[in-house]
XYZ file of C-alpha atoms in Angstrom:
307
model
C 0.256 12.678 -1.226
C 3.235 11.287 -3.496
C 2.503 7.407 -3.871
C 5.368 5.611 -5.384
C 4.939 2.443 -6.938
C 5.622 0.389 -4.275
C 3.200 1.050 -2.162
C 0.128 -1.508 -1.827
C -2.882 -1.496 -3.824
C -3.586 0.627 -6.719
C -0.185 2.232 -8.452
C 0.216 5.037 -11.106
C 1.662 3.206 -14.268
C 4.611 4.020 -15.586
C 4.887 7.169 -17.370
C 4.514 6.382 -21.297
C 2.713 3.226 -20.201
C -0.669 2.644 -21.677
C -2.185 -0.877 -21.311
C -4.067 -1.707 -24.570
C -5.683 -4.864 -24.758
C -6.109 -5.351 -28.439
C -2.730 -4.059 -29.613
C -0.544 -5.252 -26.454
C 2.036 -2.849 -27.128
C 1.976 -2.632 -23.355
C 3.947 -5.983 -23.372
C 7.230 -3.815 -24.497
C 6.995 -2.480 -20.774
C 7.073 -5.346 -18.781
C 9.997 -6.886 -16.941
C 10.575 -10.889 -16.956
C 7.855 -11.372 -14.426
C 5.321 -9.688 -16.373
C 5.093 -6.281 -14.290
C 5.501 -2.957 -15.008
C 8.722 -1.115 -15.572
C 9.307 2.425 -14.013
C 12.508 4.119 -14.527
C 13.938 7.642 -14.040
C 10.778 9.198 -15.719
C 8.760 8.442 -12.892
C 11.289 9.566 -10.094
C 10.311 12.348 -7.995
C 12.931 15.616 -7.530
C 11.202 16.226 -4.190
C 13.118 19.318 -3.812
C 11.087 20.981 -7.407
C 7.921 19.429 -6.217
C 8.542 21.414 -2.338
C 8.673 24.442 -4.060
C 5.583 23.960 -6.483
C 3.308 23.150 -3.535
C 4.141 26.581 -1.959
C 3.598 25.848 1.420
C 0.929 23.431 0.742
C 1.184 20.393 3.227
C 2.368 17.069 1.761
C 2.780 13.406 2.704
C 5.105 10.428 1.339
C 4.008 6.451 0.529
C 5.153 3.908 -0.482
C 7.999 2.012 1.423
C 8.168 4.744 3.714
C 7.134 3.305 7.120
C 10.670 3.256 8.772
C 12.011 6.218 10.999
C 14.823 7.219 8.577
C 12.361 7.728 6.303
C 10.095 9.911 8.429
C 13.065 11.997 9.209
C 13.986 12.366 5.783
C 10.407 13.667 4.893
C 10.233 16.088 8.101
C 13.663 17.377 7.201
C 12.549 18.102 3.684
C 9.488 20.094 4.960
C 6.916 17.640 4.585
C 4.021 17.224 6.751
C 4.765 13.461 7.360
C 4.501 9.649 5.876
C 1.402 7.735 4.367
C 1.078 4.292 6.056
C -0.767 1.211 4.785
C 0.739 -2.067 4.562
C 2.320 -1.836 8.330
C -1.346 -1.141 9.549
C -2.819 -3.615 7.385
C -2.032 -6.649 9.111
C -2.282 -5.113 13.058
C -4.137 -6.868 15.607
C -6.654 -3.989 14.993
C -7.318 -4.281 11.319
C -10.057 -5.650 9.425
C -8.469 -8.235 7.726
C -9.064 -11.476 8.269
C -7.534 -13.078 11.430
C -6.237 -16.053 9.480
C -4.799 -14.242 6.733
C -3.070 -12.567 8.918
C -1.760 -15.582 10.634
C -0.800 -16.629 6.918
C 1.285 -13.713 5.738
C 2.903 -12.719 9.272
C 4.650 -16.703 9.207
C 5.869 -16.234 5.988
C 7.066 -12.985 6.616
C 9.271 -14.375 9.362
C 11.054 -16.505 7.016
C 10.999 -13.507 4.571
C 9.207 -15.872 1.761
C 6.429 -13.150 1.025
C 6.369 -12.085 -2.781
C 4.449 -9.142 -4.087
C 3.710 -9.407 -7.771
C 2.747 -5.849 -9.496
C 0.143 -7.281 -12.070
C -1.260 -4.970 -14.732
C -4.145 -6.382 -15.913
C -5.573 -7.690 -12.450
C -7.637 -4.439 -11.832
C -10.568 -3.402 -14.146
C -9.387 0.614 -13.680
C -6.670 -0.674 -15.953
C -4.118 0.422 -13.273
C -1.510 -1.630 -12.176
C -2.344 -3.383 -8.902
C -0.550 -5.086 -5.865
C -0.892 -8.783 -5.032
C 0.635 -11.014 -2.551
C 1.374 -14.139 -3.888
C -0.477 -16.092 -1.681
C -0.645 -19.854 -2.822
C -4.794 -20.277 -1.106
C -6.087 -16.927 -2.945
C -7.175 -15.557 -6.459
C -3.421 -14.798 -7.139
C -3.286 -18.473 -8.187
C -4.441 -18.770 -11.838
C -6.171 -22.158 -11.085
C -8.147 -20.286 -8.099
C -8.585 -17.690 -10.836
C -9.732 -19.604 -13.869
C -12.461 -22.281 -11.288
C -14.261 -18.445 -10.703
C -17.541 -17.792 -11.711
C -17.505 -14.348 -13.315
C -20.330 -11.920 -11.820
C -20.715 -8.395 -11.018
C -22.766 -8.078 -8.347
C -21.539 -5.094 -6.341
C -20.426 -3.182 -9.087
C -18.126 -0.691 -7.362
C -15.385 -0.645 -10.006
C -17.893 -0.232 -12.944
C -17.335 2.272 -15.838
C -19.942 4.011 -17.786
C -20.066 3.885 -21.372
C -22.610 5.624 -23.960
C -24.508 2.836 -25.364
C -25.154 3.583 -29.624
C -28.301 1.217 -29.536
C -30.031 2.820 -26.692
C -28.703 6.295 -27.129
C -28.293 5.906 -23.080
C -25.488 5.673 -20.526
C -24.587 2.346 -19.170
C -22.490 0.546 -17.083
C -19.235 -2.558 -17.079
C -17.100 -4.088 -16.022
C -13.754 -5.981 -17.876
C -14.509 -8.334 -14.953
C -17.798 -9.350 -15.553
C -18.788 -12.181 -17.619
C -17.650 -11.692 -20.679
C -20.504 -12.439 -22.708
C -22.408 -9.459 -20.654
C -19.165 -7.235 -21.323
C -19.201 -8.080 -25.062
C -22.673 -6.904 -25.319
C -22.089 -3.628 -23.828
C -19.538 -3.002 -26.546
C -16.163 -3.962 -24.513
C -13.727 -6.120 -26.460
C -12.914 -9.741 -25.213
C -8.986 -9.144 -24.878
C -10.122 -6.814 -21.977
C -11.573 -9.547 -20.171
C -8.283 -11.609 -20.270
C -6.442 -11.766 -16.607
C -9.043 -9.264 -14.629
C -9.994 -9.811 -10.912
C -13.304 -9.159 -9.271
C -12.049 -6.683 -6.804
C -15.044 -5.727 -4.947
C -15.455 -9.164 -4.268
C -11.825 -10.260 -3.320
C -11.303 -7.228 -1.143
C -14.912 -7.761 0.782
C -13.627 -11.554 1.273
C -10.104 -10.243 2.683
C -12.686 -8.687 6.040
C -14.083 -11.697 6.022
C -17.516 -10.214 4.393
C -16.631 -13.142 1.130
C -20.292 -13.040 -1.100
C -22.238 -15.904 -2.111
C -22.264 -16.308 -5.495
C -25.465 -16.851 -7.285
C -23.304 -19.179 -9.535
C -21.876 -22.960 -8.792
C -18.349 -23.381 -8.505
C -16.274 -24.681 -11.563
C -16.655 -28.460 -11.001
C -18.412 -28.166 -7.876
C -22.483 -28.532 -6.998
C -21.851 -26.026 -4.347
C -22.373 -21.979 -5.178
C -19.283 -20.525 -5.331
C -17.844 -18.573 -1.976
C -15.491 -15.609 -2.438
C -12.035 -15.930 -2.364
C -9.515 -13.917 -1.120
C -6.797 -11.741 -3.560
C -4.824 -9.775 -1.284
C -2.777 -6.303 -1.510
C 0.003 -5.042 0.136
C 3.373 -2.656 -0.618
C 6.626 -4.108 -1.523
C 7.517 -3.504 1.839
C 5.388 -6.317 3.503
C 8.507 -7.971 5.194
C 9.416 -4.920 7.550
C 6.409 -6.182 9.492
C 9.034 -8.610 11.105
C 10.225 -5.207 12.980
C 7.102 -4.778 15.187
C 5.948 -8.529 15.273
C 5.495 -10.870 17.954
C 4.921 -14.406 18.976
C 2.619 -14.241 21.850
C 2.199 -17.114 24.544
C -1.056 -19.108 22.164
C 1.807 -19.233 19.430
C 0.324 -15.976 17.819
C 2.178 -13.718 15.462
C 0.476 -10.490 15.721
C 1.250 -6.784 16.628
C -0.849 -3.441 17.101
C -0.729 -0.215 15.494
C 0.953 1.426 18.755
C 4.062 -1.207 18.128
C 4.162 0.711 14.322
C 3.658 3.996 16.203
C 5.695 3.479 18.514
C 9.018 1.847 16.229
C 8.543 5.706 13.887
C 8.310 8.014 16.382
C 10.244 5.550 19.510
C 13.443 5.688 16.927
C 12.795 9.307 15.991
C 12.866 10.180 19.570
C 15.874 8.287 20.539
C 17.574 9.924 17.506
C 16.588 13.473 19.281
C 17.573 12.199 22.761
C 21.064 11.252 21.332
C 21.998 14.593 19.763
C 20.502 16.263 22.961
C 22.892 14.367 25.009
C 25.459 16.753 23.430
C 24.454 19.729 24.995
C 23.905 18.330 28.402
C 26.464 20.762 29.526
C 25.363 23.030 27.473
C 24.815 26.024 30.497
C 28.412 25.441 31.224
C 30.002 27.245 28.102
C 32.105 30.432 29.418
C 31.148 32.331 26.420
C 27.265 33.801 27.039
C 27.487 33.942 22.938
C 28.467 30.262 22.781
C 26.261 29.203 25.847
C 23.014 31.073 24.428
C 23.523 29.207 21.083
C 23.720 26.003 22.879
C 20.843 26.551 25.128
C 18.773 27.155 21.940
C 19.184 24.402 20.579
C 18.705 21.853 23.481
C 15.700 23.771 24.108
C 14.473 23.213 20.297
C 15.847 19.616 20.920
C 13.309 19.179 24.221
C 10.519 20.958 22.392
C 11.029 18.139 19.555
C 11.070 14.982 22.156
C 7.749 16.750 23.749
C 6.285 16.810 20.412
C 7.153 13.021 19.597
C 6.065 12.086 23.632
C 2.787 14.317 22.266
C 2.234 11.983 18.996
C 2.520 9.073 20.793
C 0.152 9.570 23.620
C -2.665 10.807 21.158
């Protein structure tokens, strides 16, 4: 699969980009707004890359949920398109219903930013965020956090000098437990609890064992959620439904890439309608071949979309 980087969640850095906590010579490769800035060493020549695989099946992501898009893959040889963001916020998904709710009204006014933040993740890759005023992408919602670890599914292990044993951290832990585990404190600086955010996204948001900043109350999860650079094409499938409801199901996505790839076939099929008619039987078997490949294309889509 060839993820560009604006697809949602994780993202390759740039090539030549190394984040480095202590130096911050990574700052020399960050735009205005702070993110990440690829250029033509990270485009693709699809064409090289189609004859590397040799044959091997491979997908596209990242802004590539429209039909165009599909085509363009198909026609390269391709075995199709990688979809997430589109699915992310169907009736069907996980996510929470009012989150939802949240990012489908903005994205009918087309006010939903996506902010590519490179210290966010403790992988040290750059990661998506929706700026989202009620969630961790806030710095206030970030700094009244209690740091803890307590799922621990972004952890890295490390070879502990004292103990002569492996261990395990986290740059989002607290960072008095990182420090003793022999992590730097300029690591700590700007990283996200994941594991929890992403849990609190389903609507699965922990407990914490720790009070809120300012607060008598233990801290409850919040939110930080991810999604491509594409997040507004959602206003393509979307509805209002009679309760006032935005919302839309993975068929309507299905249905909008392979509904436009079909009419697409339909149309150039309509030019060989007559097709049986040509005098020449050299002309006419030509044509008949290719409205038959044309029908055995529209089956294929009618095929996809039933399944």
């Amino acid at each position: 699969i060839i993820e560009y980087p604006t697809a949602g969640g994780h993202n390759a850095p740039p090539r030549g980009f190394r984040y480095d906590a202590a130096a911050k010579s990574h700052v020399l490769s960050l735009n205005d707004r702070g993110e990440p800035v690829y250029g033509e060493k990270d485009e693709i020549n699809l064409d090289k890359f189609k004859n590397a695989v040799k044959g091997l099946p491979f997908w596209l992501a990242g802004y590539y949920a429209r039909p165009d898009k599909l085509q363009e893959v198909l026609a390269l040889g391709g075995a199709g398109i990688q979809v997430g963001t589109s699915f992310a916020f169907t009736k069907e998904s996980g996510l929470r219903q009012d989150v939802k709710q949240e990012v489908l009204k903005k994205v009918v006014t087309g006010d939903v930013g996506v902010y590519t933040d490179p210290v966010a993740s403790p992988t040290g890759f750059p990661f998506k965020v929706l700026e989202l005023e009620d969630s961790l992408w806030k710095e206030d919602k970030y700094e009244a956090r209690p740091r803890v670890c307590n799922l621990g599914y972004l952890r890295t292990a490390y070879y502990d000098t004292k103990t002569e044993k492996i261990g395990y951290r986290c740059a989002s832990e607290p960072v008095d437990i990182y420090l003793k585990k022999g992590g730097v404190t300029e690591a700590t600086v700007g990283r996200k609890c994941l594991c929890n955010s992403l849990m609190a996204n389903a609507g699965l948001a922990q407990v914490s064992p720790f009070k809120a900043q300012g607060s008598e109350e233990k801290y409850v999860e919040e939110i930080l959620i991810t999604a491509g650079d594409d997040v507004n094409q959602c206003r393509e499938y979307m509805k209002n439904n009679a309760e006032g409801v935005y919302e839309y199901s993975a068929m309507d996505v299905l249905n909008y890439l392979w509904g436009k790839y079909k009419d697409e076939y339909q149309k150039e099929m309509n030019l060989y309608s007559h097709a049986e008619q040509a005098e020449d039987p050299k002309i006419r078997e030509s044509l008949m071949a290719k409205k038959k490949e044309l029908e055995e294309r529209i089956k294929e889509v009618d095929g996809q979309l039933k399944k």
